[in-house]
Amino acid sequence: MGILKKILYKLAGTSEELQQLYAEKGPCNEYVDACIAFQKNPSPFDTILNADLLISVERYDEAEELLDSVKINSVFSDDDIKGMGNFVLMNLYIHTGRREAAGELLRKHAKFHDIYFQSPVRKRYAPCYYDLAADILSYEGNENAAMSFLARMQECERQKPNQFAVLSRITYVRILRHLGKEEWREEYAAVKSYIEDYTGYTKLWQKEYNLKLLEEAVR
């Protein structure tokens, strides 16, 4: 690998080896461990992202330990620490049965998050935030608010028309399930067929990963 490519990977906080591992195996324990080990002196923001990686492979205790080490809502914390930190905290709370705490955090910082996730630098994370908000609100029975966040997800997908648009459909299944609407079963079957029949995957693990996300949506 050329020196320029090495420099570019370093600036992006990754390496050719990490990129290859992700391409081959996707978000798995081996990849998460390699990402964390690659960072010799992680910043608070890196620590938050590492916690999110740990949540993705269900290592919740380790994720919480990392989040506890960052002063997410200190008056001295910058916007990235607050925005991504609260997002990852809410994600952790959902996965560890603390939905009331997740809802409180969502409402407390709602105006800030709406602005933060529309910033050019962090807009790529917006669909994940909208998904999380729709999850919290639909579980609480707030259909209108949940559907509003779903609409924002769909708008993000329309801005990338050639992208495999399945995440908002998985979110919709979860919303229906939380609200106790029986049509979730029909929508679940339709989305599952869509994932299984899609032929444009660029990585071998993507189909199984999307099916896993769908199954998690109806647990």
PDB file of C-alpha atoms in Angstrom:
ATOM      1  CA  MET A   1       0.000   0.000   0.000  1.00  0.00           C
ATOM      2  CA  GLY A   2       1.347   3.434  -0.956  1.00  0.00           C
ATOM      3  CA  ILE A   3       2.340   5.988   1.656  1.00  0.00           C
ATOM      4  CA  LEU A   4      -0.445   8.404   0.585  1.00  0.00           C
ATOM      5  CA  LYS A   5      -3.078   5.689   1.033  1.00  0.00           C
ATOM      6  CA  LYS A   6      -1.686   4.882   4.467  1.00  0.00           C
ATOM      7  CA  ILE A   7      -1.886   8.542   5.454  1.00  0.00           C
ATOM      8  CA  LEU A   8      -5.480   8.815   4.226  1.00  0.00           C
ATOM      9  CA  TYR A   9      -6.502   5.701   6.153  1.00  0.00           C
ATOM     10  CA  LYS A  10      -4.781   7.061   9.266  1.00  0.00           C
ATOM     11  CA  LEU A  11      -6.578  10.388   8.977  1.00  0.00           C
ATOM     12  CA  ALA A  12      -9.879   8.505   8.669  1.00  0.00           C
ATOM     13  CA  GLY A  13      -9.111   6.556  11.837  1.00  0.00           C
ATOM     14  CA  THR A  14      -8.873   3.210  10.078  1.00  0.00           C
ATOM     15  CA  SER A  15      -6.454   1.007   8.137  1.00  0.00           C
ATOM     16  CA  GLU A  16      -6.477  -1.211   5.070  1.00  0.00           C
ATOM     17  CA  GLU A  17      -6.568  -4.260   7.333  1.00  0.00           C
ATOM     18  CA  LEU A  18      -9.624  -2.979   9.199  1.00  0.00           C
ATOM     19  CA  GLN A  19     -11.388  -2.172   5.944  1.00  0.00           C
ATOM     20  CA  GLN A  20     -10.669  -5.659   4.623  1.00  0.00           C
ATOM     21  CA  LEU A  21     -11.882  -7.287   7.838  1.00  0.00           C
ATOM     22  CA  TYR A  22     -15.116  -5.294   7.682  1.00  0.00           C
ATOM     23  CA  ALA A  23     -15.634  -6.198   4.035  1.00  0.00           C
ATOM     24  CA  GLU A  24     -15.185  -9.893   4.803  1.00  0.00           C
ATOM     25  CA  LYS A  25     -16.990 -10.270   8.134  1.00  0.00           C
ATOM     26  CA  GLY A  26     -18.971  -7.090   8.781  1.00  0.00           C
ATOM     27  CA  PRO A  27     -19.787  -5.845  12.292  1.00  0.00           C
ATOM     28  CA  CYS A  28     -18.598  -8.779  14.423  1.00  0.00           C
ATOM     29  CA  ASN A  29     -16.599  -9.206  17.628  1.00  0.00           C
ATOM     30  CA  GLU A  30     -13.340  -9.610  15.729  1.00  0.00           C
ATOM     31  CA  TYR A  31     -13.893  -6.355  13.850  1.00  0.00           C
ATOM     32  CA  VAL A  32     -14.957  -4.459  16.984  1.00  0.00           C
ATOM     33  CA  ASP A  33     -11.898  -5.644  18.926  1.00  0.00           C
ATOM     34  CA  ALA A  34      -9.610  -4.723  16.025  1.00  0.00           C
ATOM     35  CA  CYS A  35     -11.131  -1.223  15.762  1.00  0.00           C
ATOM     36  CA  ILE A  36     -10.683  -0.543  19.465  1.00  0.00           C
ATOM     37  CA  ALA A  37      -7.130  -1.949  19.516  1.00  0.00           C
ATOM     38  CA  PHE A  38      -6.199   0.229  16.529  1.00  0.00           C
ATOM     39  CA  GLN A  39      -6.797   3.382  18.582  1.00  0.00           C
ATOM     40  CA  LYS A  40      -3.783   3.898  20.805  1.00  0.00           C
ATOM     41  CA  ASN A  41      -5.130   7.018  22.511  1.00  0.00           C
ATOM     42  CA  PRO A  42      -8.868   7.353  21.751  1.00  0.00           C
ATOM     43  CA  SER A  43     -10.496  10.741  22.210  1.00  0.00           C
ATOM     44  CA  PRO A  44     -13.778  11.040  24.152  1.00  0.00           C
ATOM     45  CA  PHE A  45     -15.620  11.042  20.815  1.00  0.00           C
ATOM     46  CA  ASP A  46     -13.765   7.887  19.720  1.00  0.00           C
ATOM     47  CA  THR A  47     -14.694   6.302  23.047  1.00  0.00           C
ATOM     48  CA  ILE A  48     -18.376   6.998  22.387  1.00  0.00           C
ATOM     49  CA  LEU A  49     -18.160   5.436  18.922  1.00  0.00           C
ATOM     50  CA  ASN A  50     -16.363   2.429  20.409  1.00  0.00           C
ATOM     51  CA  ALA A  51     -19.222   2.024  22.890  1.00  0.00           C
ATOM     52  CA  ASP A  52     -21.674   2.013  19.986  1.00  0.00           C
ATOM     53  CA  LEU A  53     -19.620  -0.699  18.281  1.00  0.00           C
ATOM     54  CA  LEU A  54     -19.760  -2.790  21.456  1.00  0.00           C
ATOM     55  CA  ILE A  55     -23.539  -2.365  21.634  1.00  0.00           C
ATOM     56  CA  SER A  56     -23.823  -3.659  18.058  1.00  0.00           C
ATOM     57  CA  VAL A  57     -22.298  -6.980  19.189  1.00  0.00           C
ATOM     58  CA  GLU A  58     -24.299  -7.059  22.459  1.00  0.00           C
ATOM     59  CA  ARG A  59     -21.369  -6.314  24.789  1.00  0.00           C
ATOM     60  CA  TYR A  60     -23.407  -3.955  26.900  1.00  0.00           C
ATOM     61  CA  ASP A  61     -21.377  -3.954  30.126  1.00  0.00           C
ATOM     62  CA  GLU A  62     -18.225  -2.957  28.255  1.00  0.00           C
ATOM     63  CA  ALA A  63     -20.136  -0.272  26.362  1.00  0.00           C
ATOM     64  CA  GLU A  64     -21.541   1.191  29.568  1.00  0.00           C
ATOM     65  CA  GLU A  65     -18.094   1.268  31.150  1.00  0.00           C
ATOM     66  CA  LEU A  66     -16.784   3.315  28.226  1.00  0.00           C
ATOM     67  CA  LEU A  67     -19.744   5.707  28.310  1.00  0.00           C
ATOM     68  CA  ASP A  68     -19.315   6.199  32.055  1.00  0.00           C
ATOM     69  CA  SER A  69     -15.763   7.388  31.384  1.00  0.00           C
ATOM     70  CA  VAL A  70     -16.991  10.302  29.220  1.00  0.00           C
ATOM     71  CA  LYS A  71     -18.644  13.431  30.611  1.00  0.00           C
ATOM     72  CA  ILE A  72     -21.367  13.458  27.958  1.00  0.00           C
ATOM     73  CA  ASN A  73     -23.596  16.208  29.322  1.00  0.00           C
ATOM     74  CA  SER A  74     -21.049  18.337  31.091  1.00  0.00           C
ATOM     75  CA  VAL A  75     -21.280  22.095  30.474  1.00  0.00           C
ATOM     76  CA  PHE A  76     -17.777  21.762  28.998  1.00  0.00           C
ATOM     77  CA  SER A  77     -18.711  19.001  26.526  1.00  0.00           C
ATOM     78  CA  ASP A  78     -18.803  19.976  22.860  1.00  0.00           C
ATOM     79  CA  ASP A  79     -21.700  19.311  20.496  1.00  0.00           C
ATOM     80  CA  ASP A  80     -20.273  16.024  19.184  1.00  0.00           C
ATOM     81  CA  ILE A  81     -19.881  14.613  22.682  1.00  0.00           C
ATOM     82  CA  LYS A  82     -23.446  15.613  23.605  1.00  0.00           C
ATOM     83  CA  GLY A  83     -25.056  14.613  20.313  1.00  0.00           C
ATOM     84  CA  MET A  84     -23.431  11.248  19.697  1.00  0.00           C
ATOM     85  CA  GLY A  85     -23.051  10.563  23.411  1.00  0.00           C
ATOM     86  CA  ASN A  86     -26.774  10.871  24.104  1.00  0.00           C
ATOM     87  CA  PHE A  87     -27.588   8.892  20.967  1.00  0.00           C
ATOM     88  CA  VAL A  88     -25.397   5.980  22.100  1.00  0.00           C
ATOM     89  CA  LEU A  89     -26.702   6.236  25.658  1.00  0.00           C
ATOM     90  CA  MET A  90     -30.299   5.939  24.404  1.00  0.00           C
ATOM     91  CA  ASN A  91     -29.280   2.976  22.264  1.00  0.00           C
ATOM     92  CA  LEU A  92     -27.726   1.295  25.306  1.00  0.00           C
ATOM     93  CA  TYR A  93     -30.800   2.000  27.444  1.00  0.00           C
ATOM     94  CA  ILE A  94     -33.107   0.423  24.852  1.00  0.00           C
ATOM     95  CA  HIS A  95     -30.991  -2.717  24.631  1.00  0.00           C
ATOM     96  CA  THR A  96     -30.723  -3.109  28.400  1.00  0.00           C
ATOM     97  CA  GLY A  97     -34.384  -2.640  29.300  1.00  0.00           C
ATOM     98  CA  ARG A  98     -34.191   0.979  30.478  1.00  0.00           C
ATOM     99  CA  ARG A  99     -36.728   2.421  28.089  1.00  0.00           C
ATOM    100  CA  GLU A 100     -38.034   5.022  30.519  1.00  0.00           C
ATOM    101  CA  ALA A 101     -34.531   6.484  30.815  1.00  0.00           C
ATOM    102  CA  ALA A 102     -34.197   6.433  27.020  1.00  0.00           C
ATOM    103  CA  GLY A 103     -37.466   8.346  26.640  1.00  0.00           C
ATOM    104  CA  GLU A 104     -36.438  10.948  29.203  1.00  0.00           C
ATOM    105  CA  LEU A 105     -33.136  11.509  27.424  1.00  0.00           C
ATOM    106  CA  LEU A 106     -34.863  11.785  24.043  1.00  0.00           C
ATOM    107  CA  ARG A 107     -37.254  14.473  25.245  1.00  0.00           C
ATOM    108  CA  LYS A 108     -34.677  16.397  27.266  1.00  0.00           C
ATOM    109  CA  HIS A 109     -32.388  16.895  24.263  1.00  0.00           C
ATOM    110  CA  ALA A 110     -34.891  16.719  21.388  1.00  0.00           C
ATOM    111  CA  LYS A 111     -34.354  20.261  20.058  1.00  0.00           C
ATOM    112  CA  PHE A 112     -30.585  19.958  20.230  1.00  0.00           C
ATOM    113  CA  HIS A 113     -30.614  16.568  18.474  1.00  0.00           C
ATOM    114  CA  ASP A 114     -32.823  17.847  15.668  1.00  0.00           C
ATOM    115  CA  ILE A 115     -30.264  20.542  14.915  1.00  0.00           C
ATOM    116  CA  TYR A 116     -27.205  18.367  15.526  1.00  0.00           C
ATOM    117  CA  PHE A 117     -28.188  15.512  13.209  1.00  0.00           C
ATOM    118  CA  GLN A 118     -28.934  17.939  10.399  1.00  0.00           C
ATOM    119  CA  SER A 119     -25.399  19.331  10.439  1.00  0.00           C
ATOM    120  CA  PRO A 120     -23.450  18.471   7.256  1.00  0.00           C
ATOM    121  CA  VAL A 121     -20.808  16.526   9.181  1.00  0.00           C
ATOM    122  CA  ARG A 122     -23.240  14.361  11.203  1.00  0.00           C
ATOM    123  CA  LYS A 123     -26.156  14.103   8.787  1.00  0.00           C
ATOM    124  CA  ARG A 124     -25.073  10.596   7.782  1.00  0.00           C
ATOM    125  CA  TYR A 125     -25.989   9.454  11.306  1.00  0.00           C
ATOM    126  CA  ALA A 126     -29.443  11.027  11.110  1.00  0.00           C
ATOM    127  CA  PRO A 127     -31.335   7.914   9.880  1.00  0.00           C
ATOM    128  CA  CYS A 128     -29.998   5.938  12.852  1.00  0.00           C
ATOM    129  CA  TYR A 129     -31.174   8.650  15.244  1.00  0.00           C
ATOM    130  CA  TYR A 130     -34.603   8.781  13.584  1.00  0.00           C
ATOM    131  CA  ASP A 131     -34.872   5.003  13.852  1.00  0.00           C
ATOM    132  CA  LEU A 132     -34.004   5.119  17.540  1.00  0.00           C
ATOM    133  CA  ALA A 133     -36.487   7.918  18.240  1.00  0.00           C
ATOM    134  CA  ALA A 134     -39.257   6.051  16.375  1.00  0.00           C
ATOM    135  CA  ASP A 135     -38.429   2.941  18.429  1.00  0.00           C
ATOM    136  CA  ILE A 136     -38.710   4.801  21.742  1.00  0.00           C
ATOM    137  CA  LEU A 137     -41.863   6.700  20.851  1.00  0.00           C
ATOM    138  CA  SER A 138     -43.773   3.789  19.304  1.00  0.00           C
ATOM    139  CA  TYR A 139     -43.007   1.648  22.345  1.00  0.00           C
ATOM    140  CA  GLU A 140     -44.577   4.410  24.447  1.00  0.00           C
ATOM    141  CA  GLY A 141     -47.645   4.373  22.188  1.00  0.00           C
ATOM    142  CA  ASN A 142     -47.003   7.757  20.566  1.00  0.00           C
ATOM    143  CA  GLU A 143     -47.930   6.785  17.005  1.00  0.00           C
ATOM    144  CA  ASN A 144     -47.923  10.265  15.466  1.00  0.00           C
ATOM    145  CA  ALA A 145     -44.455  11.163  16.722  1.00  0.00           C
ATOM    146  CA  ALA A 146     -43.043   7.755  15.747  1.00  0.00           C
ATOM    147  CA  MET A 147     -44.445   8.047  12.232  1.00  0.00           C
ATOM    148  CA  SER A 148     -42.976  11.545  11.949  1.00  0.00           C
ATOM    149  CA  PHE A 149     -39.509  10.168  12.601  1.00  0.00           C
ATOM    150  CA  LEU A 150     -40.153   7.330  10.151  1.00  0.00           C
ATOM    151  CA  ALA A 151     -41.005   9.943   7.506  1.00  0.00           C
ATOM    152  CA  ARG A 152     -37.655  11.619   8.163  1.00  0.00           C
ATOM    153  CA  MET A 153     -35.882   8.295   7.631  1.00  0.00           C
ATOM    154  CA  GLN A 154     -37.710   7.789   4.355  1.00  0.00           C
ATOM    155  CA  GLU A 155     -36.734  11.269   3.207  1.00  0.00           C
ATOM    156  CA  CYS A 156     -33.065  10.441   3.885  1.00  0.00           C
ATOM    157  CA  GLU A 157     -33.419   7.322   1.754  1.00  0.00           C
ATOM    158  CA  ARG A 158     -35.054   9.260  -1.092  1.00  0.00           C
ATOM    159  CA  GLN A 159     -32.015  11.512  -1.187  1.00  0.00           C
ATOM    160  CA  LYS A 160     -29.964   8.420  -2.125  1.00  0.00           C
ATOM    161  CA  PRO A 161     -32.226   6.792  -4.764  1.00  0.00           C
ATOM    162  CA  ASN A 162     -29.783   4.040  -5.744  1.00  0.00           C
ATOM    163  CA  GLN A 163     -29.263   2.859  -2.180  1.00  0.00           C
ATOM    164  CA  PHE A 164     -30.753  -0.414  -0.897  1.00  0.00           C
ATOM    165  CA  ALA A 165     -33.587   1.176   1.092  1.00  0.00           C
ATOM    166  CA  VAL A 166     -34.554  -1.348   3.745  1.00  0.00           C
ATOM    167  CA  LEU A 167     -33.808   0.267   7.112  1.00  0.00           C
ATOM    168  CA  SER A 168     -36.941   2.438   7.152  1.00  0.00           C
ATOM    169  CA  ARG A 169     -39.036  -0.602   6.283  1.00  0.00           C
ATOM    170  CA  ILE A 170     -37.551  -2.487   9.232  1.00  0.00           C
ATOM    171  CA  THR A 171     -38.331   0.535  11.403  1.00  0.00           C
ATOM    172  CA  TYR A 172     -41.926   0.486  10.185  1.00  0.00           C
ATOM    173  CA  VAL A 173     -42.263  -3.176  11.168  1.00  0.00           C
ATOM    174  CA  ARG A 174     -40.992  -2.312  14.647  1.00  0.00           C
ATOM    175  CA  ILE A 175     -43.424   0.599  14.963  1.00  0.00           C
ATOM    176  CA  LEU A 176     -46.387  -1.584  13.998  1.00  0.00           C
ATOM    177  CA  ARG A 177     -45.277  -4.292  16.411  1.00  0.00           C
ATOM    178  CA  HIS A 178     -44.901  -1.842  19.303  1.00  0.00           C
ATOM    179  CA  LEU A 179     -48.293  -0.303  18.604  1.00  0.00           C
ATOM    180  CA  GLY A 180     -49.945  -3.726  18.622  1.00  0.00           C
ATOM    181  CA  LYS A 181     -51.124  -3.503  15.023  1.00  0.00           C
ATOM    182  CA  GLU A 182     -51.573  -6.941  13.467  1.00  0.00           C
ATOM    183  CA  GLU A 183     -50.469  -5.783  10.018  1.00  0.00           C
ATOM    184  CA  TRP A 184     -46.893  -5.977  11.310  1.00  0.00           C
ATOM    185  CA  ARG A 185     -46.935  -9.665  10.322  1.00  0.00           C
ATOM    186  CA  GLU A 186     -47.741  -8.913   6.689  1.00  0.00           C
ATOM    187  CA  GLU A 187     -45.177  -6.121   6.538  1.00  0.00           C
ATOM    188  CA  TYR A 188     -42.577  -8.347   8.207  1.00  0.00           C
ATOM    189  CA  ALA A 189     -43.089 -11.039   5.564  1.00  0.00           C
ATOM    190  CA  ALA A 190     -42.834  -8.484   2.751  1.00  0.00           C
ATOM    191  CA  VAL A 191     -39.608  -6.980   4.101  1.00  0.00           C
ATOM    192  CA  LYS A 192     -38.086 -10.417   4.671  1.00  0.00           C
ATOM    193  CA  SER A 193     -38.786 -11.364   1.050  1.00  0.00           C
ATOM    194  CA  TYR A 194     -37.329  -8.048  -0.102  1.00  0.00           C
ATOM    195  CA  ILE A 195     -34.091  -8.696   1.799  1.00  0.00           C
ATOM    196  CA  GLU A 196     -33.835 -12.295   0.620  1.00  0.00           C
ATOM    197  CA  ASP A 197     -34.574 -11.525  -3.029  1.00  0.00           C
ATOM    198  CA  TYR A 198     -32.313  -8.475  -3.364  1.00  0.00           C
ATOM    199  CA  THR A 199     -29.367  -9.188  -5.672  1.00  0.00           C
ATOM    200  CA  GLY A 200     -27.278  -6.040  -5.289  1.00  0.00           C
ATOM    201  CA  TYR A 201     -25.347  -6.854  -2.120  1.00  0.00           C
ATOM    202  CA  THR A 202     -21.675  -5.941  -2.344  1.00  0.00           C
ATOM    203  CA  LYS A 203     -20.577  -7.932   0.720  1.00  0.00           C
ATOM    204  CA  LEU A 204     -21.343 -11.557   1.567  1.00  0.00           C
ATOM    205  CA  TRP A 205     -22.548 -10.814   5.096  1.00  0.00           C
ATOM    206  CA  GLN A 206     -25.059  -8.067   4.257  1.00  0.00           C
ATOM    207  CA  LYS A 207     -28.097 -10.250   3.612  1.00  0.00           C
ATOM    208  CA  GLU A 208     -27.789 -12.119   6.903  1.00  0.00           C
ATOM    209  CA  TYR A 209     -27.093  -8.882   8.752  1.00  0.00           C
ATOM    210  CA  ASN A 210     -30.272  -7.248   7.424  1.00  0.00           C
ATOM    211  CA  LEU A 211     -32.283 -10.348   8.281  1.00  0.00           C
ATOM    212  CA  LYS A 212     -30.860 -10.164  11.808  1.00  0.00           C
ATOM    213  CA  LEU A 213     -31.964  -6.510  12.103  1.00  0.00           C
ATOM    214  CA  LEU A 214     -35.455  -7.513  10.974  1.00  0.00           C
ATOM    215  CA  GLU A 215     -35.670 -10.297  13.547  1.00  0.00           C
ATOM    216  CA  GLU A 216     -34.524  -7.913  16.286  1.00  0.00           C
ATOM    217  CA  ALA A 217     -37.316  -5.530  15.265  1.00  0.00           C
ATOM    218  CA  VAL A 218     -40.005  -8.068  16.205  1.00  0.00           C
ATOM    219  CA  ARG A 219     -38.468  -9.533  19.340  1.00  0.00           C
TER     220      ARG A 219
END
